[in-house]
């Protein structure tokens, strides 16, 4: 349990610190960062799979076209989420990106209602309504919906939905997704290099080395997350997920001085209220289930 909490805290803290890493790569276009992230993530994951001699799952995967199609869809959603997240950070929209990951748990609940026909309890409807009012307030204040946050939350929510029903673990699933994305990423990087448009090749050595570390930076937090999920209850893991967007928000406001006015704070408060209601309800249900089981 203790080790699981340490893994979860380390994992969510690492994800929360991602804006600092991507800001250091601001001289490279977001699409090129994304392509390198796909390539080097796969290289690192293949090394991990080789060390662990964890290859048996591949035989089963290639015999199941339906499974491959599902992971192709999740790979597209993951790459869209990664790209928008990188773009948002390098466009000084870290606060907007953090809002997306605050919204994700409630978006997951709503997607379950819409797509899986899950019945929502009254408390869950209250939580979603609070978040919806927060989004509406932000839309009124800015003159447009918080589209970065909404797309990040929707793509990650849909990705989580697909992965929830997939028959592969975290390491194998991400490996398969990056295998699917790898040929397209490598082909585009090759095209950029051949036409003299690769910013990576013209960058400083320190920037190139930093970009090459995208592999372990992508995969290591995921491995820590998988280790944490095996050791601590899902309710605890669910509450700890707010570490990541909280760190992102603080980095955006305090380190990079992004605007966070009182009007904007009111919108966030609506969404945070929904999250608080949802989290307290989840803890209550978890406690009741444990009491019934004992």
XYZ file of C-alpha atoms in Angstrom:
294
model
C 0.000 0.000 0.000
C 2.719 2.456 1.015
C 4.810 1.623 -2.040
C 1.719 2.001 -4.242
C 1.035 5.500 -2.900
C 4.660 6.471 -3.561
C 4.402 5.167 -7.147
C 1.112 7.023 -7.710
C 2.431 10.284 -6.234
C 5.598 10.038 -8.356
C 3.614 9.232 -11.486
C 1.088 12.074 -11.124
C 3.820 14.522 -10.087
C 5.817 13.629 -13.207
C 2.769 14.219 -15.409
C 2.182 17.498 -13.592
C 5.740 18.641 -14.387
C 5.400 17.896 -18.124
C 4.820 21.604 -18.984
C 8.377 22.436 -17.897
C 9.761 19.713 -20.172
C 7.733 20.746 -23.222
C 8.451 24.448 -22.627
C 12.155 23.592 -22.872
C 11.402 22.286 -26.391
C 9.450 25.375 -27.448
C 11.827 26.062 -30.352
C 10.620 22.854 -32.058
C 7.139 22.761 -33.682
C 4.508 20.866 -31.689
C 3.897 18.350 -34.492
C 7.604 17.487 -34.641
C 7.759 17.029 -30.854
C 4.757 14.691 -31.141
C 6.411 12.622 -33.892
C 9.622 12.226 -31.887
C 7.612 11.332 -28.804
C 5.946 8.498 -30.740
C 9.237 7.183 -32.124
C 11.360 7.339 -28.956
C 8.543 6.086 -26.750
C 8.384 2.936 -28.871
C 12.180 2.492 -28.776
C 12.157 2.711 -24.982
C 9.134 0.419 -24.638
C 10.773 -2.200 -26.871
C 13.810 -2.112 -24.581
C 11.560 -2.618 -21.539
C 9.729 -5.499 -23.229
C 13.076 -7.076 -24.176
C 14.424 -6.848 -20.630
C 11.225 -8.348 -19.239
C 10.977 -10.882 -22.106
C 7.349 -9.907 -22.430
C 6.543 -10.772 -26.049
C 3.952 -13.551 -25.857
C 1.009 -11.127 -26.077
C 1.987 -10.038 -29.612
C 1.058 -13.416 -31.143
C -2.471 -13.162 -29.775
C -2.888 -9.541 -30.843
C -2.145 -10.133 -34.525
C -4.716 -12.913 -34.612
C -7.461 -10.524 -33.444
C -8.308 -7.870 -36.066
C -11.034 -6.443 -33.823
C -8.524 -5.845 -31.016
C -6.107 -4.216 -33.460
C -8.862 -1.938 -34.755
C -9.718 -0.896 -31.204
C -6.111 -0.016 -30.453
C -5.794 1.838 -33.761
C -8.708 4.020 -32.611
C -7.166 4.538 -29.163
C -3.812 5.388 -30.808
C -5.486 8.127 -32.878
C -7.173 9.560 -29.770
C -3.913 9.402 -27.812
C -1.934 11.180 -30.542
C -4.635 13.889 -30.831
C -4.530 14.377 -27.056
C -0.732 14.501 -27.000
C -0.579 16.995 -29.866
C -3.125 19.412 -28.402
C -1.489 19.183 -24.978
C 1.972 19.981 -26.389
C 0.547 22.791 -28.526
C -1.326 24.277 -25.551
C 1.792 24.336 -23.389
C 3.935 25.940 -26.081
C 1.166 28.471 -26.844
C 1.045 29.669 -23.204
C -2.229 27.829 -22.478
C -1.082 25.631 -19.579
C -4.002 26.765 -17.404
C -6.453 25.678 -20.125
C -4.698 22.308 -20.384
C -4.882 21.789 -16.611
C -8.618 22.518 -16.737
C -9.025 19.686 -19.261
C -7.519 17.144 -16.877
C -9.569 18.473 -13.959
C -12.657 17.859 -16.089
C -11.684 14.359 -17.259
C -13.235 12.325 -14.371
C -16.617 13.991 -14.859
C -16.367 13.632 -18.635
C -15.716 9.912 -18.062
C -18.933 9.669 -16.031
C -20.890 11.505 -18.747
C -19.414 9.331 -21.522
C -20.441 6.248 -19.558
C -23.994 7.606 -19.477
C -24.103 8.507 -23.189
C -22.179 5.619 -24.742
C -22.501 2.757 -22.266
C -26.039 3.633 -21.105
C -24.880 3.629 -17.470
C -27.398 4.993 -14.987
C -26.191 8.036 -13.080
C -27.065 8.671 -9.451
C -28.534 12.022 -8.430
C -25.237 13.051 -6.825
C -23.392 12.384 -10.086
C -25.887 14.559 -11.982
C -25.326 17.347 -9.430
C -21.532 17.038 -9.939
C -21.871 17.174 -13.746
C -24.269 20.147 -13.494
C -21.770 22.082 -11.321
C -19.012 21.413 -13.852
C -21.343 22.372 -16.726
C -22.143 25.686 -15.048
C -18.419 26.306 -14.607
C -17.819 25.673 -18.318
C -20.781 27.911 -19.229
C -19.398 30.714 -17.045
C -15.961 30.435 -18.688
C -17.627 30.502 -22.117
C -19.524 33.685 -21.255
C -16.411 35.368 -19.837
C -14.145 34.586 -22.805
C -16.763 34.716 -25.555
C -16.131 31.102 -26.542
C -16.156 27.663 -24.871
C -12.885 26.500 -23.257
C -12.257 24.347 -26.334
C -8.723 23.265 -25.385
C -9.940 21.869 -22.051
C -13.042 20.298 -23.613
C -11.100 18.546 -26.388
C -8.375 17.333 -24.003
C -10.972 15.977 -21.576
C -13.046 14.389 -24.372
C -10.144 12.725 -26.195
C -8.614 11.430 -22.963
C -12.029 10.309 -21.723
C -12.726 8.428 -24.974
C -9.218 6.975 -24.863
C -9.795 5.770 -21.306
C -13.110 4.250 -22.352
C -11.467 2.254 -25.140
C -8.604 1.141 -22.904
C -11.030 0.156 -20.153
C -12.561 -2.480 -22.423
C -9.259 -3.574 -24.013
C -7.684 -6.917 -23.147
C -4.111 -5.622 -22.706
C -2.227 -4.174 -19.744
C -0.800 -0.647 -19.572
C 2.678 -1.546 -20.897
C 1.456 -3.819 -23.690
C -1.332 -1.416 -24.673
C 0.942 1.621 -24.978
C 3.515 -0.495 -26.845
C 0.886 -1.576 -29.379
C -0.402 1.987 -29.796
C 3.091 3.327 -30.442
C 3.764 0.431 -32.859
C 0.689 1.517 -34.824
C 1.762 5.187 -34.813
C 5.470 4.526 -35.428
C 5.428 4.041 -39.263
C 3.486 7.282 -39.802
C 5.710 9.222 -37.396
C 8.927 7.875 -38.933
C 7.701 8.546 -42.490
C 6.810 12.149 -41.673
C 10.130 12.740 -39.873
C 11.886 11.298 -42.921
C 9.916 13.643 -45.185
C 10.872 16.662 -43.056
C 14.546 15.638 -43.076
C 14.639 15.057 -46.865
C 13.064 18.460 -47.554
C 15.275 20.363 -45.101
C 12.308 21.168 -42.856
C 13.415 19.230 -39.775
C 13.901 21.706 -36.934
C 15.291 18.851 -34.808
C 18.312 18.421 -37.118
C 19.051 22.154 -36.928
C 18.553 22.410 -33.151
C 21.301 22.615 -30.547
C 22.767 19.376 -29.218
C 21.176 19.943 -25.794
C 17.725 20.337 -27.381
C 18.239 17.190 -29.470
C 19.250 15.160 -26.398
C 16.271 16.545 -24.481
C 13.914 15.448 -27.254
C 15.451 11.958 -27.370
C 14.495 11.536 -23.711
C 10.806 11.733 -24.742
C 10.783 7.923 -24.721
C 11.477 7.301 -21.024
C 9.654 10.498 -20.035
C 6.525 9.106 -21.718
C 6.828 5.492 -20.576
C 8.262 5.617 -17.024
C 5.290 7.458 -15.430
C 2.959 4.967 -17.107
C 4.889 2.040 -15.645
C 4.730 3.684 -12.213
C 0.982 4.148 -12.694
C 0.566 0.451 -13.557
C 2.565 -0.510 -10.455
C 0.456 1.815 -8.274
C -2.834 0.478 -9.680
C -1.889 -3.035 -8.557
C -1.164 -1.936 -4.981
C -3.755 0.657 -3.930
C -7.567 0.897 -4.196
C -8.998 2.587 -7.296
C -10.765 5.165 -5.100
C -7.405 6.281 -3.678
C -5.836 6.296 -7.137
C -8.770 8.338 -8.424
C -8.336 11.015 -5.775
C -4.584 11.217 -6.363
C -5.095 11.936 -10.073
C -5.836 15.587 -9.182
C -2.158 16.012 -8.243
C -1.253 16.305 -11.922
C -3.577 19.142 -13.072
C -3.015 20.978 -9.770
C 0.743 21.069 -10.407
C 0.106 22.114 -14.026
C -2.152 24.961 -12.905
C 0.390 26.205 -10.355
C 3.175 26.029 -12.949
C 1.082 27.950 -15.482
C 0.156 30.729 -13.032
C 3.251 31.058 -10.859
C 6.121 29.967 -13.117
C 4.929 31.164 -16.525
C 2.615 33.961 -15.294
C -0.444 32.997 -17.309
C -3.602 35.008 -16.672
C -5.865 33.667 -13.920
C -8.395 36.378 -13.134
C -11.124 36.259 -10.478
C -13.718 35.721 -13.227
C -11.780 32.715 -14.476
C -11.395 31.422 -10.928
C -15.215 31.349 -10.590
C -15.443 28.999 -13.577
C -12.774 26.732 -12.088
C -14.632 26.782 -8.757
C -17.737 25.405 -10.462
C -15.721 22.520 -11.915
C -13.849 21.940 -8.634
C -17.186 21.846 -6.785
C -18.386 19.132 -9.157
C -15.164 17.193 -8.609
C -15.476 17.507 -4.823
C -19.061 16.217 -4.876
C -18.091 13.364 -7.190
C -15.018 12.407 -5.133
C -16.838 12.446 -1.777
C -19.618 10.307 -3.273
C -17.073 7.837 -4.699
C -15.338 7.547 -1.320
C -18.681 7.025 0.418
C -19.628 4.216 -1.974
C -16.214 2.617 -1.626
C -16.508 2.684 2.169
C -20.028 1.210 2.034
C -18.913 -1.577 -0.323
C -16.023 -2.479 1.997
C -18.344 -2.473 5.010
C -20.812 -4.757 3.175
C -18.035 -7.121 2.077
C -16.686 -7.441 5.624
